[in-house]
Short mmCIF file of C-alpha atoms in Angstrom, two decimals:
data_model
loop_
_atom_site.label_atom_id
_atom_site.label_comp_id
_atom_site.label_asym_id
_atom_site.label_seq_id
_atom_site.Cartn_x
_atom_site.Cartn_y
_atom_site.Cartn_z
CA MET Z 756 66.16 -4.66 66.26
CA GLU Z 757 67.89 -6.88 68.81
CA GLU Z 758 67.68 -4.13 71.41
CA ALA Z 759 63.94 -3.67 70.80
CA LYS Z 760 63.41 -7.44 71.07
CA GLN Z 761 65.32 -7.55 74.35
CA LEU Z 762 63.31 -4.62 75.75
CA PHE Z 763 60.08 -6.51 75.13
CA LEU Z 764 61.47 -9.77 76.52
CA ASP Z 765 62.68 -7.85 79.61
CA ASP Z 766 59.20 -6.39 80.15
CA LEU Z 767 57.72 -9.86 79.65
CA GLU Z 768 60.13 -11.26 82.25
CA LYS Z 769 59.06 -8.57 84.76
CA ILE Z 770 55.41 -9.48 84.28
CA LYS Z 771 56.24 -13.18 84.68
CA GLY Z 772 57.99 -12.32 87.96
CA PHE Z 773 55.03 -10.24 89.12
CA TYR Z 774 52.72 -13.15 88.30
CA ALA Z 775 54.90 -15.76 90.03
CA ASP Z 776 55.34 -13.55 93.12
CA GLY Z 777 51.58 -13.06 93.29
CA LEU Z 778 50.92 -16.80 93.17
CA LEU Z 779 53.44 -17.36 95.96
CA ALA Z 780 51.89 -14.55 98.00
CA PHE Z 781 48.44 -16.14 97.69
CA ASN Z 782 49.91 -19.44 98.88
CA PHE Z 783 51.69 -17.81 101.84
CA LEU Z 784 48.54 -15.90 102.79
CA LYS Z 785 46.53 -19.12 102.68
CA GLN Z 786 49.13 -20.91 104.86
CA HIS Z 787 49.15 -18.00 107.32
CA LEU Z 788 45.35 -17.97 107.46
CA ASP Z 789 45.24 -21.75 108.02
CA LEU Z 790 47.77 -21.51 110.89
CA SER Z 791 46.01 -18.52 112.45
CA ARG Z 792 42.65 -20.28 112.24
CA ALA Z 793 44.06 -23.44 113.85
CA GLN Z 794 45.47 -21.36 116.72
CA THR Z 795 42.17 -19.48 117.08
CA ILE Z 796 40.22 -22.75 117.24
CA GLU Z 797 42.51 -24.00 120.01
CA MET Z 798 41.95 -20.78 121.97
CA LEU Z 799 38.18 -20.91 121.38
CA LYS Z 800 38.04 -24.49 122.67
CA ARG Z 801 38.95 -23.03 126.07
CA THR Z 802 36.99 -19.77 125.96
CA SER Z 803 34.01 -20.29 123.64
CA PRO Z 804 33.74 -23.95 122.58
CA GLU Z 805 30.62 -23.39 120.48
CA HIS Z 806 32.72 -21.19 118.14
CA ALA Z 807 35.73 -23.52 117.94
CA ASN Z 808 35.15 -24.65 114.36
CA ASP Z 809 35.88 -23.71 110.76
CA GLU Z 810 32.24 -22.98 109.98
CA TYR Z 811 32.13 -20.23 112.59
CA LEU Z 812 35.51 -18.78 111.58
CA ASP Z 813 34.35 -18.66 107.96
CA THR Z 814 31.76 -16.07 109.06
CA VAL Z 815 34.22 -13.84 110.96
CA ILE Z 816 34.99 -10.53 109.24
CA GLN Z 817 38.55 -9.90 108.15
CA ALA Z 818 39.36 -6.34 107.11
CA TYR Z 819 42.45 -5.02 105.38
CA ALA Z 820 42.49 -1.44 106.57
CA GLU Z 821 44.93 1.01 108.05
CA GLU Z 822 42.24 2.36 110.33
CA MET Z 823 38.54 2.06 110.97
CA ASP Z 824 36.08 4.87 110.50
CA PRO Z 825 35.41 6.87 113.66
CA ALA Z 826 33.27 5.12 116.24
CA VAL Z 827 29.58 5.91 116.37
CA LYS Z 828 27.87 5.57 119.74
CA VAL Z 829 24.31 4.26 119.57
CA GLY Z 830 22.87 3.92 123.04
CA ALA Z 831 25.35 1.98 125.16
CA THR Z 832 27.03 0.33 122.15
CA THR Z 833 29.95 1.70 120.14
CA HIS Z 834 29.92 0.74 116.46
CA HIS Z 835 32.81 0.91 114.03
CA LYS Z 836 32.14 0.89 110.32
CA LEU Z 837 34.77 -1.32 108.73
CA THR Z 838 36.22 0.25 105.60
CA GLY Z 839 39.50 0.06 103.81
CA LEU Z 840 41.08 -1.95 101.05
CA ASN Z 841 38.84 -4.95 101.59
CA VAL Z 842 36.25 -6.21 104.04
CA ALA Z 843 35.28 -9.87 103.69
CA THR Z 844 34.61 -12.94 105.77
CA GLN Z 845 37.48 -15.29 106.50
CA GLY Z 846 35.64 -17.87 104.41
CA GLU Z 847 35.64 -15.53 101.41
CA VAL Z 848 39.34 -14.74 101.87
CA LYS Z 849 40.16 -18.43 102.23
CA LYS Z 850 38.18 -19.37 99.12
CA ARG Z 851 39.58 -16.69 96.81
CA ASN Z 852 43.16 -17.57 97.81
CA GLU Z 853 42.81 -21.32 97.20
CA THR Z 854 44.92 -22.68 94.35
CA ASN Z 855 42.95 -21.77 91.21
CA GLY Z 856 40.64 -19.59 93.29
CA GLU Z 857 39.39 -16.24 92.04
CA ASN Z 858 42.62 -14.40 92.95
CA TYR Z 859 44.68 -16.78 90.81
CA TYR Z 860 42.43 -16.16 87.82
CA GLN Z 861 42.27 -12.39 88.35
CA LEU Z 862 46.06 -12.16 88.56
CA GLY Z 863 46.48 -14.18 85.36
CA ASN Z 864 43.92 -12.06 83.54
CA LEU Z 865 45.56 -8.87 84.79
CA ALA Z 866 48.98 -10.05 83.58
CA ILE Z 867 47.57 -10.86 80.12
CA VAL Z 868 45.94 -7.41 79.90
CA ILE Z 869 49.25 -5.75 80.86
CA ILE Z 870 51.23 -7.80 78.34
CA TYR Z 871 48.89 -6.88 75.50
CA HIS Z 872 48.85 -3.23 76.54
CA LEU Z 873 52.66 -3.06 76.51
CA TRP Z 874 52.72 -4.79 73.13
CA ASP Z 875 50.09 -2.54 71.58
CA GLU Z 876 51.22 0.79 73.04
CA LYS Z 877 54.99 0.40 73.06
CA HIS Z 878 56.73 -2.65 71.70
CA ARG Z 879 54.91 -3.26 68.40
CA LYS Z 880 56.02 0.18 67.19
CA LEU Z 881 59.58 -0.32 68.40
CA LEU Z 882 59.87 -3.72 66.75
CA SER Z 883 58.21 -2.68 63.47
CA GLY Z 884 60.25 0.48 63.02
CA ASN Z 885 59.30 1.96 59.65
CA GLY Z 886 58.32 -1.43 58.27
CA PRO Z 887 54.95 -3.13 58.27
CA SER Z 888 53.29 -3.83 61.59
CA ILE Z 889 54.17 -7.19 63.09
CA GLU Z 890 51.22 -9.55 63.06
CA ALA Z 891 51.02 -12.90 64.82
CA ASP Z 892 48.09 -15.05 65.91
CA ILE Z 893 49.18 -14.87 69.56
CA PHE Z 894 48.87 -11.07 69.57
CA GLY Z 895 45.50 -11.20 67.81
CA ASP Z 896 44.32 -13.64 70.47
CA LEU Z 897 45.69 -11.44 73.26
CA LYS Z 898 43.81 -8.46 71.83
CA ILE Z 899 40.54 -10.41 71.90
CA LEU Z 900 41.27 -11.67 75.43
CA ARG Z 901 42.17 -8.20 76.69
CA ASN Z 902 39.02 -6.66 75.24
CA ASP Z 903 36.78 -9.41 76.58
CA ILE Z 904 38.38 -9.35 80.04
CA ILE Z 905 37.81 -5.61 80.26
CA HIS Z 906 34.64 -5.03 78.24
CA ASN Z 907 32.74 -8.34 78.27
CA HIS Z 908 33.02 -9.38 81.94
CA GLY Z 909 35.74 -11.87 80.99
CA VAL Z 910 33.48 -13.89 78.68
CA LEU Z 911 35.02 -14.71 75.30
CA HIS Z 912 32.87 -13.39 72.44
CA LYS Z 913 34.59 -15.38 69.67
CA ASP Z 914 36.98 -18.27 69.16
CA LEU Z 915 40.71 -17.62 69.16
CA ALA Z 916 43.14 -18.39 66.34
CA LEU Z 917 45.97 -19.98 68.34
CA ILE Z 918 45.19 -20.36 72.03
CA PRO Z 919 43.41 -23.73 72.33
CA PHE Z 920 41.91 -23.70 75.81
CA PHE Z 921 39.29 -20.95 75.49
CA LYS Z 922 36.25 -21.14 73.22
CA LYS Z 923 33.51 -18.65 72.43
CA GLY Z 924 31.26 -18.23 75.48
CA ASP Z 925 33.92 -19.42 77.97
CA ARG Z 926 34.84 -17.31 80.97
CA VAL Z 927 38.48 -16.29 80.59
CA LEU Z 928 40.30 -17.80 83.56
CA PHE Z 929 44.08 -17.90 83.34
CA ASN Z 930 45.78 -20.43 85.59
CA SER Z 931 49.56 -20.87 85.66
CA GLN Z 932 49.63 -23.47 82.87
CA LYS Z 933 47.57 -21.32 80.50
CA PHE Z 934 49.63 -18.25 81.36
CA ALA Z 935 52.90 -20.15 80.75
CA TYR Z 936 51.60 -21.36 77.38
CA CYS Z 937 50.84 -17.81 76.26
CA VAL Z 938 54.14 -16.41 77.49
CA LYS Z 939 56.03 -19.15 75.62
CA GLU Z 940 54.11 -18.41 72.39
CA ILE Z 941 54.83 -14.68 72.78
CA SER Z 942 58.53 -15.35 73.39
CA ASN Z 943 58.72 -17.61 70.32
CA VAL Z 944 57.26 -14.89 68.09
CA ILE Z 945 59.56 -12.18 69.44
CA GLU Z 946 62.67 -14.35 69.20
CA ALA Z 947 61.83 -15.24 65.57
CA ILE Z 948 61.69 -11.60 64.44
CA LYS Z 949 64.57 -10.84 62.05
#
């Protein structure tokens, strides 16, 4: 039993690390983008003063791609179709990487979905053995959250038993405090198993 508990807690710790690393990466990306934009504005002040501002840079396309599609020549102009992992304006990238921006929430939701999946598909069976299935309000809540994140566009379809910060009809948005609360509740349940 102790080994099965530790296996789950180890998996939980890995997900917590993944989540924390992701939050730091968003912060570093935002800092890098801010520095790059400041340098670009200084350069544009000399070469194209009308574009030396945040409003203009917010409209500039930023693409994460290993390569662009082959060039297409139309008349005297060569066009490249930007494709790849992501094509967005700098403004969109900046906004989604703000603290508590869309990336923060998506990462939290993803981590919750992974935790519940590991619980449901692997650890519940290991911890229950031949005995009755382990039931706890936190895991019932995680099941509802997982299903609504995946199947209901992240909108909660019913109230939760334990988690206090989401109500029926709310959009499920996990920030670091909400994620930490859930992880602590999960750890408490696992550590209490005899």
